[in-house]
C-alpha cells in the first residue's frame, strides 16, 4: 500500500471523525467559547489553565491581607450619567483576557484588591465564566465596609443566549451567580452569532433574521429591567446600523462597549459620534491595547514623550486620553500595583494639543498593526 493510499483510506477518515466529534461537542455544550478562552489565554501566557489543572494552582495576584480595610473612594472621581439617572464610574476594571481572569482564586483576590483600593466599577460577562468568584469578593468587600450601592457591576449576555425566551431564561441567573439582587448594567455582548453556536441558538432554530433576533433580545432585556433585576441595559460591539435597529424597541440604550484606544481604526469614530448624539455612553475596552498589543502601544514614541512630560507611565496617558474623549475605561489587570496606577488618573489632565497629537495616531499606518474588530461587517 502506498503512503498516499494509507493517508486517504485511514488517516484522513480518522481526522474527519475527530474533527466532527470536536465540532459536535462545541455545538452541543452550553459555554464552549468561554471554556476555550479560559484554556487558551493562560496557555499563551505560559500558565497551566484552571480548566485543566483546577482552580487555585496558578501563581499571580497575591493574597489580600485579612486586616486590609477599604480606602476611601477616589478623589475627583468622574462619572457618566445613564438614562435612569444612575452614575457609572468612568474608571473600572476588566475581568477577562489575561491568565489571572480565569482562575477563581485569582479572580476573587483581584476583585477584592480592586474594591479595597477605591475602585468601584467591575466589568465581567457570562463568557468569562467568573461571576461566582467576583460575587464572593463583592460580598467580602461589603463585609469590610464597601457599600454595595457604590459598586457598579456590568455583565454581558453572550450570543448563545440571545433571543426572547432564552434571554428571559438565562439572564436572571447572573444575579444568583454574582450573589446580588440587582445588576447595574447588562449588555448584549455581540450583535452576531459565532459558528460553534449556530445549532444551539434559539433565533437560528426558529429561523428568524439577525435583526429580529437582536430586537427581541432587547425586548426581553427591557422587561427584565422593568422588573428591577437590571438597572440599565446596553450593548457591546454594536455598529451604527445595529444601534438604529433598536430605536423605539424598548428601554433606552444606556451604553455601547467598544474596542477603543489611540490605535483603534478611525471608522470607530462614526459609532462614537452616533452614541454621543443619542445619549448612549461609551465604554472603551482593551484601552491599553489588550494583552497581545499593550507592549507595542507602551513603546510608542509619541505616547512616551507625553508620558515623560507628565512624569506618568504611558498606561495612564492612554487611559486619560480615552476618558477625556468622554469614554469610561475598563483596563484589565490582576496586579494590585497596576490597579492603583490605573485608578490614579483623576489628578492630571492632557492639554488640547496633547489630545490632538494622540487623536492623530488613529489616522496613522500603525493603527493597522493593532488588532481591531470591525463591527460594521457584522450582519
Ligand atoms: N465587550 C467585549 O467584546 C470585550 C472584548 C475584550 C475585552 N473586554 C473587556 O475590557 C477589559 C479590558 O480589555 P483587555 O483586558 O483586553 O485589555 P487592556 O485592558 O487594554 O490590557 C490588559 C493588559 O494590560 C496589562 N496592564 C493593565 N494595567 C497595566 C498597567 N498599569 N501597566 C502595565 N500593564 C498593565 C494587563 O496585565 P497585568 O494583569 O499584568 O496587569 C493585561 O495583560 C477586559 O478585561 C474585559 O472586561 C470586552
Coordinates of C-alpha atoms and ligand atoms in Angstrom, one line a residue:
X1 CA 0.0 0.0 0.0
X2 CA 1.5 3.4 -0.9
X3 CA 1.8 6.2 1.5
X4 CA -0.9 8.3 -0.3
X5 CA -3.4 5.5 -0.2
X6 CA -2.8 4.9 3.5
X7 CA -3.3 8.6 4.1
X8 CA -6.6 8.6 2.1
X9 CA -8.0 5.4 3.4
X10 CA -7.0 5.5 7.1
X11 CA -5.6 8.8 8.3
X12 CA -8.0 11.2 6.5
X13 CA -11.2 9.5 7.7
X14 CA -9.9 9.3 11.2
X15 CA -9.1 13.1 11.1
X16 CA -12.5 13.9 9.8
X17 CA -14.1 11.8 12.5
X18 CA -12.1 13.6 15.2
X19 CA -13.0 16.9 13.7
X20 CA -16.7 16.0 13.6
X21 CA -16.6 15.0 17.3
X22 CA -14.9 18.3 18.3
X23 CA -17.5 20.3 16.2
X24 CA -20.3 18.2 17.6
X25 CA -19.1 18.8 21.2
X26 CA -18.7 22.5 20.7
X27 CA -22.2 22.7 19.1
X28 CA -24.0 20.9 21.9
X29 CA -22.3 22.4 25.0
X30 CA -23.5 25.5 26.6
X31 CA -20.3 27.5 27.2
X32 CA -17.7 26.1 24.9
X33 CA -16.4 29.5 23.8
X34 CA -15.8 30.5 27.5
X35 CA -14.0 27.3 28.2
X36 CA -12.0 27.8 25.0
X37 CA -10.7 31.3 26.1
X38 CA -10.2 30.1 29.7
X39 CA -7.9 27.4 28.4
X40 CA -6.1 29.2 25.5
X41 CA -5.4 32.6 27.1
X42 CA -3.5 31.1 30.1
X43 CA -1.6 28.8 27.8
X44 CA -0.4 31.6 25.5
X45 CA 0.8 33.4 28.7
X46 CA 2.7 30.2 29.8
X47 CA 0.3 29.2 32.6
X48 CA -1.4 25.9 33.0
X49 CA -5.1 26.7 32.8
X50 CA -7.6 26.1 35.6
X51 CA -9.8 24.3 33.1
X52 CA -7.1 21.5 33.0
X53 CA -5.4 21.6 36.4
X54 CA -8.1 23.0 38.6
X55 CA -8.6 26.4 40.3
X56 CA -6.1 27.8 42.8
X57 CA -3.0 26.4 41.2
X58 CA -1.9 29.5 39.2
X59 CA 0.5 32.0 40.7
X60 CA -0.3 35.7 40.2
X61 CA -2.4 38.0 42.1
X62 CA -1.2 38.0 45.8
X63 CA -3.5 37.2 48.7
X64 CA -5.3 40.2 50.2
X65 CA -4.3 40.7 53.8
X66 CA -7.1 39.7 56.2
X67 CA -6.9 43.0 58.1
X68 CA -6.9 45.2 55.0
X69 CA -9.8 47.8 55.2
X70 CA -11.2 49.8 52.3
X71 CA -9.6 53.0 51.2
X72 CA -11.9 55.9 50.6
X73 CA -13.3 56.5 47.1
X74 CA -11.1 58.3 44.6
X75 CA -10.8 62.0 44.9
X76 CA -12.1 63.9 41.9
X77 CA -13.7 60.7 40.5
X78 CA -15.8 61.3 37.5
X79 CA -19.0 59.5 36.3
X80 CA -21.1 59.0 33.1
X81 CA -24.8 59.5 33.6
X82 CA -27.1 56.7 32.4
X83 CA -30.7 57.0 31.2
X84 CA -32.2 56.2 34.6
X85 CA -30.0 58.8 36.3
X86 CA -27.5 56.3 37.7
X87 CA -23.9 57.4 37.7
X88 CA -21.4 54.9 36.1
X89 CA -17.8 55.4 37.4
X90 CA -15.7 56.4 34.4
X91 CA -12.9 54.2 35.5
X92 CA -13.4 50.4 36.0
X93 CA -11.6 47.1 35.9
X94 CA -12.0 44.5 33.1
X95 CA -12.2 40.8 34.1
X96 CA -11.2 38.9 31.0
X97 CA -8.5 38.2 28.5
X98 CA -5.4 37.5 30.8
X99 CA -4.5 34.4 32.6
X100 CA -5.4 35.8 36.0
X101 CA -9.1 36.3 34.9
X102 CA -9.6 32.5 34.5
X103 CA -8.6 31.1 37.9
X104 CA -11.4 31.6 40.5
X105 CA -8.9 32.2 43.4
X106 CA -7.0 34.9 41.4
X107 CA -10.3 36.5 40.3
X108 CA -11.6 36.7 43.8
X109 CA -8.3 38.3 45.0
X110 CA -8.3 40.7 42.0
X111 CA -11.8 41.9 42.7
X112 CA -11.2 42.4 46.4
X113 CA -7.9 44.2 45.9
X114 CA -9.6 46.5 43.4
X115 CA -12.6 47.3 45.6
X116 CA -10.5 47.9 48.7
X117 CA -8.1 50.2 46.8
X118 CA -11.1 52.5 46.0
X119 CA -12.2 51.1 42.6
X120 CA -16.0 50.8 42.1
X121 CA -16.7 49.6 38.6
X122 CA -16.3 45.9 37.6
X123 CA -16.8 44.6 34.1
X124 CA -17.5 40.9 33.5
X125 CA -19.6 38.7 31.2
X126 CA -21.2 35.3 31.0
X127 CA -18.4 34.4 28.6
X128 CA -15.7 35.0 31.2
X129 CA -17.1 32.3 33.5
X130 CA -16.1 34.2 36.6
X131 CA -19.4 35.6 38.0
X132 CA -19.1 33.4 41.1
X133 CA -15.6 34.4 42.4
X134 CA -16.4 38.1 41.6
X135 CA -19.6 37.8 43.6
X136 CA -17.7 36.2 46.5
X137 CA -15.2 39.1 46.6
X138 CA -18.0 41.7 46.4
X139 CA -19.6 40.0 49.4
X140 CA -16.3 40.2 51.3
X141 CA -15.7 43.8 50.3
X142 CA -19.2 44.8 51.6
X143 CA -18.5 42.9 54.8
X144 CA -15.3 45.0 55.2
X145 CA -17.2 48.3 54.6
X146 CA -17.6 49.0 50.9
X147 CA -21.3 49.9 50.3
X148 CA -23.0 47.7 47.7
X149 CA -24.7 50.9 46.4
X150 CA -21.3 52.3 45.4
X151 CA -20.3 49.2 43.4
X152 CA -21.2 49.3 39.7
X153 CA -21.4 45.9 38.1
X154 CA -21.6 45.3 34.4
X155 CA -22.1 41.9 32.8
X156 CA -23.0 40.7 29.3
X157 CA -25.2 38.1 27.7
X158 CA -23.4 36.0 25.1
X159 CA -24.8 35.3 21.7
X160 CA -25.5 31.7 22.6
X161 CA -28.4 33.0 24.7
X162 CA -29.7 35.8 22.6
X163 CA -33.4 35.5 21.5
X164 CA -36.5 36.4 23.5
X165 CA -37.2 33.2 25.5
X166 CA -33.5 32.3 26.1
X167 CA -32.7 35.8 27.4
X168 CA -35.6 35.7 29.8
X169 CA -34.5 32.3 31.0
X170 CA -30.7 32.8 31.2
X171 CA -30.0 36.4 32.1
X172 CA -31.7 36.3 35.6
X173 CA -29.3 33.5 36.6
X174 CA -26.5 36.1 36.6
X175 CA -27.9 37.6 39.7
X176 CA -27.6 34.3 41.6
X177 CA -24.1 33.7 40.3
X178 CA -23.0 37.2 41.3
X179 CA -24.9 36.9 44.6
X180 CA -26.6 40.3 44.2
X181 CA -30.2 41.3 44.0
X182 CA -29.7 43.7 41.0
X183 CA -27.1 44.3 38.3
X184 CA -26.3 47.8 37.3
X185 CA -25.7 47.2 33.6
X186 CA -26.4 44.2 31.4
X187 CA -25.1 44.3 27.8
X188 CA -25.7 42.2 24.7
X189 CA -22.1 41.1 24.2
X190 CA -22.1 40.8 20.4
X191 CA -24.6 41.7 17.6
X192 CA -23.9 38.4 15.8
X193 CA -23.7 34.6 16.4
X194 CA -20.4 32.8 16.1
X195 CA -20.1 29.5 14.2
X196 CA -20.0 26.9 17.0
X197 CA -23.3 28.1 18.4
X198 CA -25.4 28.2 15.3
X199 CA -27.0 24.9 16.0
X200 CA -28.0 25.7 19.6
X201 CA -29.2 29.2 19.4
X202 CA -32.9 30.0 19.8
X203 CA -33.1 32.5 16.9
X204 CA -31.4 30.2 14.5
X205 CA -33.6 27.3 15.5
X206 CA -36.7 29.4 14.8
X207 CA -35.2 30.8 11.5
X208 CA -35.7 34.5 12.4
X209 CA -33.4 37.2 11.0
X210 CA -30.4 38.6 12.8
X211 CA -32.3 42.0 13.1
X212 CA -35.4 40.3 14.6
X213 CA -33.2 38.4 17.0
X214 CA -31.4 41.5 18.3
X215 CA -34.8 43.3 18.6
X216 CA -36.4 40.5 20.6
X217 CA -33.4 40.1 22.8
X218 CA -33.7 43.8 23.5
X219 CA -37.4 43.4 24.4
X220 CA -36.6 40.7 26.8
X221 CA -33.8 42.7 28.5
X222 CA -36.2 45.7 28.7
X223 CA -38.7 43.5 30.5
X224 CA -36.1 42.4 33.0
X225 CA -35.1 46.0 33.5
X226 CA -38.8 46.9 34.2
X227 CA -38.9 44.2 36.8
X228 CA -35.9 45.8 38.5
X229 CA -33.4 42.9 38.0
X230 CA -31.2 45.1 35.9
X231 CA -30.9 48.9 36.4
X232 CA -29.7 49.7 32.9
X233 CA -29.2 47.7 29.7
X234 CA -26.9 48.3 26.8
X235 CA -24.9 46.6 24.0
X236 CA -21.3 45.8 23.0
X237 CA -19.6 45.8 19.7
X238 CA -22.6 47.3 18.0
X239 CA -22.1 49.5 14.9
X240 CA -24.5 52.3 14.0
X241 CA -26.7 50.1 11.9
X242 CA -27.3 47.8 14.9
X243 CA -28.0 50.7 17.2
X244 CA -30.5 52.2 14.8
X245 CA -32.5 48.9 14.7
X246 CA -33.2 49.2 18.5
X247 CA -34.6 52.7 18.3
X248 CA -38.1 52.7 19.9
X249 CA -38.0 48.9 20.6
X250 CA -37.7 49.0 24.4
X251 CA -35.7 50.7 27.1
X252 CA -33.1 53.4 26.0
X253 CA -29.6 52.0 25.2
X254 CA -27.5 53.0 28.2
X255 CA -24.1 52.0 26.9
X256 CA -22.1 50.7 24.0
X257 CA -18.9 48.9 24.9
X258 CA -16.4 49.0 22.1
X259 CA -12.8 48.5 21.5
X260 CA -11.3 51.9 21.9
X261 CA -7.7 53.1 22.2
X262 CA -5.5 55.6 20.5
X263 CA -4.8 52.9 17.9
X264 CA -8.3 51.8 17.0
X265 CA -9.4 52.3 13.4
X266 CA -10.8 55.8 12.6
X267 CA -14.1 54.0 11.5
X268 CA -14.9 53.6 15.2
X269 CA -15.4 57.3 15.4
X270 CA -18.7 57.1 13.4
X271 CA -20.1 54.8 16.2
X272 CA -18.6 57.1 18.9
X273 CA -20.3 60.2 17.4
X274 CA -23.7 58.4 16.9
X275 CA -23.6 57.3 20.6
X276 CA -22.7 60.8 21.8
X277 CA -25.6 62.3 19.8
X278 CA -28.1 59.8 21.1
X279 CA -27.1 59.8 24.8
X280 CA -25.5 56.4 24.7
X281 CA -22.5 56.3 26.9
X282 CA -19.3 54.6 25.6
X283 CA -17.1 52.1 27.5
X284 CA -13.6 51.6 26.0
X285 CA -12.5 48.0 26.1
X286 CA -8.9 47.0 25.6
X287 CA -8.0 50.7 26.3
X288 CA -4.3 49.7 26.7
X289 CA -4.2 47.7 23.5
X290 CA -5.0 44.4 25.1
X291 CA -2.8 41.6 26.4
X292 CA -1.2 41.0 22.9
X293 CA -0.7 44.6 21.9
X294 CA 0.0 46.6 25.0
X295 CA 3.8 46.3 24.8
X296 CA 3.7 47.7 21.3
X297 CA 1.4 50.6 22.5
X298 CA 3.6 51.3 25.5
X299 CA 6.7 51.7 23.3
X300 CA 5.1 54.2 21.0
X301 CA 7.4 57.3 21.0
X302 CA 4.6 59.9 20.8
X303 CA 3.0 58.5 23.9
X304 CA 6.3 58.1 25.7
X305 CA 7.1 61.8 25.1
X306 CA 3.8 62.9 26.6
X307 CA 4.2 60.4 29.5
X308 CA 7.7 61.8 30.3
X309 CA 6.3 65.4 30.2
X310 CA 3.7 64.4 32.9
X311 CA 6.0 62.1 34.8
X312 CA 3.4 59.3 34.3
X313 CA 3.5 55.8 32.8
X314 CA 2.2 55.5 29.2
X315 CA -0.7 53.4 30.5
X316 CA -2.1 56.4 32.4
X317 CA -1.7 58.6 29.3
X318 CA -3.8 56.1 27.3
X319 CA -6.5 55.8 29.9
X320 CA -6.7 59.6 30.5
X321 CA -6.9 60.2 26.7
X322 CA -10.0 57.8 26.5
X323 CA -11.6 59.4 29.5
X324 CA -11.1 62.9 28.1
X325 CA -12.7 61.7 24.9
X326 CA -15.8 61.0 27.0
X327 CA -15.5 57.2 27.4
X328 CA -15.4 55.0 30.5
X329 CA -12.3 52.8 30.7
X330 CA -12.0 49.2 32.0
X331 CA -8.3 48.3 31.9
X332 CA -7.9 44.6 32.8
X333 CA -5.3 43.6 35.4
X334 CA -4.7 41.1 38.1
X335 CA -1.8 43.1 39.5
X336 CA -2.7 45.3 42.5
X337 CA 0.1 47.8 41.6
X338 CA -1.3 48.2 38.1
X339 CA -4.8 48.6 39.6
X340 CA -3.5 51.5 41.7
X341 CA -1.8 53.0 38.7
X342 CA -4.9 52.7 36.6
X343 CA -7.1 54.3 39.2
X344 CA -4.7 57.2 39.7
X345 CA -5.7 59.2 36.6
X346 CA -8.1 61.8 38.0
X347 CA -5.4 64.3 39.2
X348 CA -3.8 65.3 35.9
X349 CA -5.1 66.5 32.5
X350 CA -3.9 66.2 28.9
X351 CA -3.7 69.6 27.1
X352 CA -5.8 70.2 24.0
X353 CA -2.6 69.8 21.9
X354 CA -1.7 66.5 23.5
X355 CA -5.2 65.2 22.9
X356 CA -4.9 66.2 19.3
X357 CA -1.5 64.5 18.9
X358 CA -2.9 61.3 20.3
X359 CA -6.1 61.5 18.2
X360 CA -3.8 61.7 15.1
X361 CA -2.3 58.3 16.0
X362 CA -5.6 56.7 14.8
X363 CA -5.1 58.0 11.3
X364 CA -1.5 56.7 11.0
X365 CA -0.4 53.5 9.5
X366 CA 0.3 51.9 12.8
X367 CA -3.4 51.6 13.5
X368 CA -3.4 48.7 11.1
X369 CA -0.8 46.9 13.2
X370 CA -3.2 46.7 16.1
X371 CA -5.9 44.2 16.4
X372 CA -9.3 45.7 15.7
X373 CA -12.8 44.2 15.4
X374 CA -14.6 46.0 12.6
X375 CA -18.2 45.7 13.8
X376 CA -19.6 47.3 10.6
X377 CA -19.0 44.0 8.9
X378 CA -21.4 42.1 11.3
X379 CA -24.8 41.4 9.9
Ligands
LIG1 N1 -17.1 43.7 25.1 C1 -16.1 42.9 24.5 O1 -16.3 42.3 23.5 C2 -14.7 42.9 25.2 C3 -13.6 42.4 24.5 C4 -12.4 42.4 25.1 C5 -12.3 43.0 26.4 N2 -13.4 43.4 27.1 C6 -13.3 44.0 28.5 O2 -12.3 45.0 28.5 C7 -11.4 44.7 29.5 C8 -10.0 45.3 29.2 O3 -9.6 44.8 27.9 P1 -8.3 43.9 27.8 O4 -8.1 43.1 29.1 O5 -8.5 43.1 26.5 O6 -7.1 44.8 27.5 P2 -6.4 46.0 28.2 O7 -7.1 46.5 29.4 O8 -6.1 47.0 27.2 O9 -5.0 45.3 28.6 C9 -4.9 44.4 29.6 C10 -3.4 44.0 29.7 O10 -2.7 45.1 30.2 C11 -1.9 44.8 31.4 N3 -2.0 46.0 32.2 C12 -3.1 46.5 32.8 N4 -2.8 47.6 33.5 C13 -1.4 47.8 33.3 C14 -0.5 48.8 33.8 N5 -0.9 49.8 34.6 N6 0.8 48.7 33.4 C15 1.2 47.7 32.6 N7 0.4 46.7 32.2 C16 -0.9 46.8 32.5 C17 -2.6 43.6 32.0 O11 -1.6 42.7 32.5 P3 -1.5 42.6 34.2 O12 -2.5 41.7 34.6 O13 -0.1 42.0 34.3 O14 -1.6 44.0 34.7 C18 -3.2 42.9 30.7 O15 -2.3 42.0 30.1 C19 -11.4 43.2 29.6 O16 -10.8 42.7 30.8 C20 -12.9 43.0 29.5 O17 -13.6 43.2 30.7 C21 -14.6 43.4 26.5

